[in-house]
Tab-separated table of C-alpha atoms in Angstrom:
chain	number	residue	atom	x	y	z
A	1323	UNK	CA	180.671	264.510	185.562
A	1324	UNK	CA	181.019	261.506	188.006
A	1325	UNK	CA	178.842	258.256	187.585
A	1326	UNK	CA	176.649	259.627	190.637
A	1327	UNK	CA	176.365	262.956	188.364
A	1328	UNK	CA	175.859	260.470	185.091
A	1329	UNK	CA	173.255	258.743	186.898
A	1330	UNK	CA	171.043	261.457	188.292
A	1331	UNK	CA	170.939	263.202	185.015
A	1332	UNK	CA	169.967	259.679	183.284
A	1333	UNK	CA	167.518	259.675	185.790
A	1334	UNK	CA	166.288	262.755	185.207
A	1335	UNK	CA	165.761	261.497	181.866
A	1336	UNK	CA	163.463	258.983	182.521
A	1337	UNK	CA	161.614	261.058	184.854
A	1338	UNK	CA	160.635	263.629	182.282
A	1339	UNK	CA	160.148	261.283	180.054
A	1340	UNK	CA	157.387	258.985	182.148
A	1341	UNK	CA	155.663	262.274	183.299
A	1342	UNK	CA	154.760	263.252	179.809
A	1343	UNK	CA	154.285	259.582	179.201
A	1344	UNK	CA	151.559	259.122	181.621
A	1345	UNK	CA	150.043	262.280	182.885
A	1346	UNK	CA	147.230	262.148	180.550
A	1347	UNK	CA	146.158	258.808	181.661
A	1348	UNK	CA	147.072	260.087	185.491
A	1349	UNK	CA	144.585	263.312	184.873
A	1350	UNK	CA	141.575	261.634	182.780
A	1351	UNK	CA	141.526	258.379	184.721
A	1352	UNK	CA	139.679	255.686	183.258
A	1353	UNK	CA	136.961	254.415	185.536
A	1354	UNK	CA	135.392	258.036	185.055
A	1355	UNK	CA	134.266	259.411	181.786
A	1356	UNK	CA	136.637	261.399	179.507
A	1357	UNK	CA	135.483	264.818	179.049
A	1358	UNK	CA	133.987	265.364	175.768
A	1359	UNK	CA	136.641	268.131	175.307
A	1360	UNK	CA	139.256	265.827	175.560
A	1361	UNK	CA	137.916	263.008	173.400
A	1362	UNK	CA	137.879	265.143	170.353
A	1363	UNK	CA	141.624	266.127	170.759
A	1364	UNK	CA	141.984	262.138	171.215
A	1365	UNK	CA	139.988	262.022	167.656
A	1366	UNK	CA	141.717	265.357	165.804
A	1367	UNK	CA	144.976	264.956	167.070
A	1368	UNK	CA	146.496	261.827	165.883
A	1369	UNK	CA	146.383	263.612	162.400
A	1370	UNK	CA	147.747	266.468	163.250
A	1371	UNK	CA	150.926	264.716	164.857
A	1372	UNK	CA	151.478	262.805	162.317
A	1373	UNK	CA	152.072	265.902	159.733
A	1374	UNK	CA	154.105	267.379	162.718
A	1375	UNK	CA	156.240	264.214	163.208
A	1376	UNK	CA	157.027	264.230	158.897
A	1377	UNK	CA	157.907	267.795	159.406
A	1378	UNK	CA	160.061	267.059	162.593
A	1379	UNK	CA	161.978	264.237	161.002
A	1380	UNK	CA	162.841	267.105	158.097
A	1381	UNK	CA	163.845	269.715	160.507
A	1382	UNK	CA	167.258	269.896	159.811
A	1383	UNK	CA	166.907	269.938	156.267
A	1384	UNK	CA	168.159	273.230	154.432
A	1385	UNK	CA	166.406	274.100	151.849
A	1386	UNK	CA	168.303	277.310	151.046
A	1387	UNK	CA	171.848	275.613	151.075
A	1388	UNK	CA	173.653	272.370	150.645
A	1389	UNK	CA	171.477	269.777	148.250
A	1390	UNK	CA	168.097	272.315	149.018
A	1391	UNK	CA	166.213	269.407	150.185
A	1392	UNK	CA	166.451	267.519	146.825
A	1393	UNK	CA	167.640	263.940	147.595
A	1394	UNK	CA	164.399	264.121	150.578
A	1395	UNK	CA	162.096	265.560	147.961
A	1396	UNK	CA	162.598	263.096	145.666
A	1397	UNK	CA	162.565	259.834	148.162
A	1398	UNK	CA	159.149	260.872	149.642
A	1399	UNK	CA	157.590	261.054	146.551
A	1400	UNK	CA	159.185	257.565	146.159
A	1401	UNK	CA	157.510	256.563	149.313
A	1402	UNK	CA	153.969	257.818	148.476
A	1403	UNK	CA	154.330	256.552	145.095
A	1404	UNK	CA	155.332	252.967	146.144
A	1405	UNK	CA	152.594	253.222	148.857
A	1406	UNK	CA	149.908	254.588	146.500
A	1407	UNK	CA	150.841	251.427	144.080
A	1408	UNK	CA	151.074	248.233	146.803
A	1409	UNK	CA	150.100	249.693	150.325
A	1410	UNK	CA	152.773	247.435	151.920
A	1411	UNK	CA	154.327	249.418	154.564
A	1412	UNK	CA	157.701	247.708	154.818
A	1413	UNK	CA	157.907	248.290	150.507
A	1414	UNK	CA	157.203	251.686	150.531
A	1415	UNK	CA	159.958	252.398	153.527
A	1416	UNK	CA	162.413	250.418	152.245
A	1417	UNK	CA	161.668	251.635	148.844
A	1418	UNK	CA	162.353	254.949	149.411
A	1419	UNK	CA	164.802	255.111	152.076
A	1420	UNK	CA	167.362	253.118	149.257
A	1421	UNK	CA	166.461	255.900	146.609
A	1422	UNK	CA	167.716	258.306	149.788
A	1423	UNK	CA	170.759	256.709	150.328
A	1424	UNK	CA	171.683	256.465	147.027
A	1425	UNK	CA	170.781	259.768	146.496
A	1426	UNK	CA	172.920	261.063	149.283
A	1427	UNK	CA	175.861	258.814	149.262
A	1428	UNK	CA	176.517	258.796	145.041
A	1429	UNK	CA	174.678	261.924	144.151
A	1430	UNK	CA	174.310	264.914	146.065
B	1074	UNK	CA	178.041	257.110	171.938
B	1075	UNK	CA	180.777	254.664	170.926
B	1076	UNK	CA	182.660	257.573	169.239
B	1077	UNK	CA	181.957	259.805	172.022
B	1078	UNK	CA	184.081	257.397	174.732
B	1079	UNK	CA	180.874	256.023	176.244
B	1080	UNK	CA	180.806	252.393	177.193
B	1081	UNK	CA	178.173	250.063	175.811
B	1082	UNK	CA	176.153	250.098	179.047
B	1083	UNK	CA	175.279	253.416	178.456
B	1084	UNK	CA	173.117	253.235	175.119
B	1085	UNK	CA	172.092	249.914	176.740
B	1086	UNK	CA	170.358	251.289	179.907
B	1087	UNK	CA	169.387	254.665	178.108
B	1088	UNK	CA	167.639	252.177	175.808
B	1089	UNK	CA	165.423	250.276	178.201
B	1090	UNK	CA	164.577	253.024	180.832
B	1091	UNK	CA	164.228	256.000	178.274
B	1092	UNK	CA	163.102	254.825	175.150
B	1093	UNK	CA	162.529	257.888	172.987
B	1094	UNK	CA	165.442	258.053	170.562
B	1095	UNK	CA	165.567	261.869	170.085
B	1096	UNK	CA	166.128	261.951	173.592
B	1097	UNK	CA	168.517	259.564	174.128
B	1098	UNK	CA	170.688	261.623	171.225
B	1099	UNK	CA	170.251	264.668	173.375
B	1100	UNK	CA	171.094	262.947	176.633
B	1101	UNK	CA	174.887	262.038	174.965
B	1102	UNK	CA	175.249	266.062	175.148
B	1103	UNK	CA	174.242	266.487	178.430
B	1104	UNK	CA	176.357	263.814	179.997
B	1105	UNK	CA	179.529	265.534	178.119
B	1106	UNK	CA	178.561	269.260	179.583
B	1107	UNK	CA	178.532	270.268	183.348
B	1108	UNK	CA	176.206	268.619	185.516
B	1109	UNK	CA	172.922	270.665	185.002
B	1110	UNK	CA	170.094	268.643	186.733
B	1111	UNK	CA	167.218	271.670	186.519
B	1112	UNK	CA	168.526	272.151	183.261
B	1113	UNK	CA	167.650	268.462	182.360
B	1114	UNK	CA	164.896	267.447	183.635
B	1115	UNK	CA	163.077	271.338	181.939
B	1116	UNK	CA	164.941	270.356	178.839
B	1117	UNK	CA	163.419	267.240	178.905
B	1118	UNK	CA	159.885	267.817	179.487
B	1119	UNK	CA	160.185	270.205	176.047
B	1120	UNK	CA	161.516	267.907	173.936
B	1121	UNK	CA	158.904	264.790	175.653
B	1122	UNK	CA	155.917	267.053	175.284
B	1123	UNK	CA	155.113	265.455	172.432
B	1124	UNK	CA	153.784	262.620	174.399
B	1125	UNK	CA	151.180	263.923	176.119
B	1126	UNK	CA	149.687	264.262	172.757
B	1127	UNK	CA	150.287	260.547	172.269
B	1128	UNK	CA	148.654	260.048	176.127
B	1129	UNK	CA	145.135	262.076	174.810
B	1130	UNK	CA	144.908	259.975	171.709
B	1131	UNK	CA	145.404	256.760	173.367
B	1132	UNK	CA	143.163	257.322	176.568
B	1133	UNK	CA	140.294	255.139	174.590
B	1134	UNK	CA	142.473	252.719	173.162
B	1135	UNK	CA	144.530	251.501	176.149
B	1136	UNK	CA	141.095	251.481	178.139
B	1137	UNK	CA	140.336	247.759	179.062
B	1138	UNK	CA	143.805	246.446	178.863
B	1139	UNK	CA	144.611	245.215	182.341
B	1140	UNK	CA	148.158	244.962	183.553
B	1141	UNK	CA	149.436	245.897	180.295
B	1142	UNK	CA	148.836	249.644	180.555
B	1143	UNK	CA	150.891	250.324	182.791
B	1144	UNK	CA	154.011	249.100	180.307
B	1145	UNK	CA	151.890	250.115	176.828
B	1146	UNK	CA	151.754	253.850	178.399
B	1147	UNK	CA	156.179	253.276	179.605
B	1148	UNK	CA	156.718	252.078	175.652
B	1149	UNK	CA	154.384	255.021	174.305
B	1150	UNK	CA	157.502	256.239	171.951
B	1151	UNK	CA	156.842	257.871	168.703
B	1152	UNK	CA	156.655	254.669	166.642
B	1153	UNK	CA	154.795	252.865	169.420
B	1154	UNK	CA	152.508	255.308	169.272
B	1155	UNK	CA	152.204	255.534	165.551
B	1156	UNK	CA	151.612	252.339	165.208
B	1157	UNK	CA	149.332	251.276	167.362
B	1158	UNK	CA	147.387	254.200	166.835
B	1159	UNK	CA	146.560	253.482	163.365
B	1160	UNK	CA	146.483	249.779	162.713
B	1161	UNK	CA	143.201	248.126	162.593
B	1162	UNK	CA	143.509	245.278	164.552
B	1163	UNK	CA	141.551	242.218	163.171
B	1164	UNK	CA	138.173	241.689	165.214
B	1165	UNK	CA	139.934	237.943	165.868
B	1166	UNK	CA	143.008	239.512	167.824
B	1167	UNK	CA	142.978	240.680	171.128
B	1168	UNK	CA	143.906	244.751	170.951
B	1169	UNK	CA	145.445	244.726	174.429
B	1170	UNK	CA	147.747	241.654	173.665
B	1171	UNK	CA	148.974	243.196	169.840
B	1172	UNK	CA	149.649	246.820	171.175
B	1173	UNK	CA	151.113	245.138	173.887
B	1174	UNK	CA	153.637	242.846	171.722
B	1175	UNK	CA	153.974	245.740	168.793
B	1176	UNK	CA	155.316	247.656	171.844
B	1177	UNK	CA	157.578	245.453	173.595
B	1178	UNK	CA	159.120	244.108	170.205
B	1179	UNK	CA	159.769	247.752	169.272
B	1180	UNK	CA	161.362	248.154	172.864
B	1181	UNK	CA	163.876	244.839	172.228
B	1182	UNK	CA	164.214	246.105	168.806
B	1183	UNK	CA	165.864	249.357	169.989
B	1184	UNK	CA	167.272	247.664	173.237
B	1185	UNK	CA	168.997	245.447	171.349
B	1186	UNK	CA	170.383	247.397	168.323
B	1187	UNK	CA	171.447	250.123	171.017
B	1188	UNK	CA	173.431	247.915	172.490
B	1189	UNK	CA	174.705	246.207	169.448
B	1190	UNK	CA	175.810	249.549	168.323
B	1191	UNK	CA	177.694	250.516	171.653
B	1192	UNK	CA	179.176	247.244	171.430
B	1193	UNK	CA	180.888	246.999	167.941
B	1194	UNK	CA	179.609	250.304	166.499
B	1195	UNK	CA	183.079	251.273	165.145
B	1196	UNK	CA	183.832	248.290	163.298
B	1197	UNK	CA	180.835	248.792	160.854
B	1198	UNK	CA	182.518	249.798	157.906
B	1199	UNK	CA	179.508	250.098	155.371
B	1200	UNK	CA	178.224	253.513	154.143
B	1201	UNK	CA	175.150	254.042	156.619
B	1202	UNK	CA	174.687	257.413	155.397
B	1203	UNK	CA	171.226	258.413	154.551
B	1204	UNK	CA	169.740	255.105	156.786
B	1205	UNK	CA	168.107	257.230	159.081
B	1206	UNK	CA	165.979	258.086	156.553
B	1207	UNK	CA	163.584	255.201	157.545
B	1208	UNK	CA	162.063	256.958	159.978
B	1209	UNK	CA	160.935	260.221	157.523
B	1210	UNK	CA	159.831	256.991	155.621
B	1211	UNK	CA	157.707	255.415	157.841
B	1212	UNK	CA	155.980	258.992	158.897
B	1213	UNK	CA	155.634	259.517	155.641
B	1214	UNK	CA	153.367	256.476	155.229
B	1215	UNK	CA	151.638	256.590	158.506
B	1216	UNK	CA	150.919	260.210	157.696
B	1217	UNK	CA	149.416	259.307	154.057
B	1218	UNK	CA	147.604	256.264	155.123
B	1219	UNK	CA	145.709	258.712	157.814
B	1220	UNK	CA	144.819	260.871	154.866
B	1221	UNK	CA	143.654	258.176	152.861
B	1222	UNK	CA	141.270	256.891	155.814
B	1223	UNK	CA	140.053	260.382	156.913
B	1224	UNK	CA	137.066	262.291	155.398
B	1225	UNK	CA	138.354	265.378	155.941
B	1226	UNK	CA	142.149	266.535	155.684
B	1227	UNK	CA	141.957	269.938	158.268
B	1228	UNK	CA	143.916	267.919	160.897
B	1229	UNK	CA	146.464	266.490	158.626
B	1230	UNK	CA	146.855	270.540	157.000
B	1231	UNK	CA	146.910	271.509	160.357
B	1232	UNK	CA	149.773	269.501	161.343
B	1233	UNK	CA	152.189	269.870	158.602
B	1234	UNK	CA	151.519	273.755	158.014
B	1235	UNK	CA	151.759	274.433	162.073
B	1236	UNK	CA	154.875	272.538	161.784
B	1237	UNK	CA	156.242	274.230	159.012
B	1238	UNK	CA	155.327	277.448	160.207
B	1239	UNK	CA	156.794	277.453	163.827
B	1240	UNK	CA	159.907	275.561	161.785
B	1241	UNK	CA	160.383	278.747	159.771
B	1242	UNK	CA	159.630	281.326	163.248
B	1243	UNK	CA	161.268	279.553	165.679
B	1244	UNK	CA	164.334	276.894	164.354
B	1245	UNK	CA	164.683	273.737	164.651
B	1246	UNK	CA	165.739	273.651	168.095
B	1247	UNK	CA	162.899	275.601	169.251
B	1248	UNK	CA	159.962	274.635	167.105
B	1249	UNK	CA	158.304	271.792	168.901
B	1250	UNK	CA	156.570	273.641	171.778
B	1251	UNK	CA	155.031	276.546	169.642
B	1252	UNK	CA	153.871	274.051	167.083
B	1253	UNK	CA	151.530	272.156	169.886
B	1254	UNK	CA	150.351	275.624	171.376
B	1255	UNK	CA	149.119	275.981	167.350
B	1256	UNK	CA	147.850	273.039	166.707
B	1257	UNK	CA	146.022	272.626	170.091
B	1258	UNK	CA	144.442	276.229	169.505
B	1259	UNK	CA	143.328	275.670	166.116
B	1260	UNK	CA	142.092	272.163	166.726
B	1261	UNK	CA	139.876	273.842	169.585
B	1262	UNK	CA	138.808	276.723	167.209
B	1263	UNK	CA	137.527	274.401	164.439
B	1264	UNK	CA	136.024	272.275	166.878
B	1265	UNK	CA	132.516	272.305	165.282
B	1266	UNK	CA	133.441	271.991	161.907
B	1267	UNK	CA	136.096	268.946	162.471
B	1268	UNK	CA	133.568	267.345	165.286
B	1269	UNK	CA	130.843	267.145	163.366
B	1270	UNK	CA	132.594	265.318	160.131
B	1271	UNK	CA	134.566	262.714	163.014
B	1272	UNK	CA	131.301	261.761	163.761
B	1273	UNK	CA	130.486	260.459	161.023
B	1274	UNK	CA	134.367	258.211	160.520
């Protein structure tokens, strides 16, 4: 590719990237009542997404080869345990993501 | 990048004008194929789709906050998102001027350690293996403080069991798209049941 090729793709990119960004502020603007449609999804969804984005982070996980999903097993119920005890944020993800690495990097 | 031959500059600029790290990973890939512009920018809006989720679920929130919008709704990454989405801000604070900075410090955060990695990447010689399981981490926590807040869990199941589902169907290249169909149909489905409990959060 040449920078001009490098560029345009980076571009590209961003482009995508703002579109899906701001359409939904673009299509229900704000000087004119959201549909009542629309403001349930705003209320249901954020749930939702969050289970999808704990399940996207895990995608590549095998659960049928290599460790089987073990070492991530075991540091999320780390995580929820250390949240369920303090509910400090920055405890419970540091917590667990050192019971991960030394999971992965000495164990599995 | 900094194995790949990249200079610094581009994590650096990806960084700022992106700002969505699973897309930035994928971009790497595209600028070591053929030039494939169509190919891009489609490939792009799938794995960004996400976001227009983020856009509906913000559309209250970022109501009233002036000039900053316009850069809250630029920043609107996963963790932006996440986090501004479900911190209560105390009634003393000004909403528009703590999603802004929660934002923008998440932007320098990533600008910064983009960079840093382009720069000197190679000469880090501790184990970072596993690290990147902060992010499952923090998820994991947004995810269960939601479901400790909530009255009812239907979303949440929804989520995770869409998710998992479409994971199992369609890979984990592929899974992202069908997922949102799911969960966008069965949200709309169970709209009386769900509404009618919101109501009352």
């Amino acid at each position: 590719m040449t920078i001009t090729q490098q560029i345009i793709t980076i571009g590209l990119c961003v482009i995508g990237t703002m579109i899906t960004r701001f359409l939904p502020f673009i299509v229900f603007k704000a000087d004119k009542p959201t549909p009542e449609y629309i403001q349930y999804l705003g209320k249901a969804l954020p749930a939702a997404i969050f289970g999808m984005l704990v399940i996207y982070c895990l995608k590549d996980v095998s659960v049928f080869s290599g460790s089987h999903g073990l070492p991530e097993a075991i540091a999320i119920a780390v995580v929820i345990a250390l949240h369920l005890w303090k509910r400090k944020m920055l405890f419970s993800i540091a917590g667990g993501t050192l019971v991960y690495m030394i999971l992965v990097q000495f164990l599995f | 990048m900094n194995v790949k031959g990249f200079s610094f500059v581009y994590p650096m600029l990806m960084s700022l004008t992106i700002f969505g790290g699973s897309l930035e990973f994928v971009t790497v890939s595209m600028l070591l194929s053929s030039f494939a512009p169509l190919q891009t920018f489609i490939l792009t809006l799938m794995i960004q789709a996400r976001h227009l989720f983020y856009g509906i679920s913000m559309l209250e929130k970022y109501k009233n906050t002036g000039w900053k919008k316009i850069y809250l709704i630029f920043g609107m990454c996963d963790e932006s998102f996440s986090i501004n989405y479900s911190t209560d801000v105390p009634e003393d604070v000004d909403k528009g001027w703590f999603m802004f900075w929660v934002t923008f410090l998440n932007h320098m955060y990533w600008f910064t350690g983009s960079t840093i990695g382009g720069l000197v990447g190679s000469l880090f010689t501790f184990n970072t293996e596993g690290l990147s399981f902060v992010m499952t981490a923090m998820f994991v926590v947004i995810f269960l403080d939601q479901w400790l807040k909530e009255k009812q869990h239907i979303s949440s199941l929804i989520g995770v069991f869409a998710s998992l589902i479409c994971l199992m169907i369609f890979g984990s290249d592929n899974f992202m798209i069908p997922t949102m169909i799911c969960i966008i149909v069965t949200l709309s489905l169970l709209r009386k049941p769900i509404g009618d409990k919101e109501d009352s959060v």
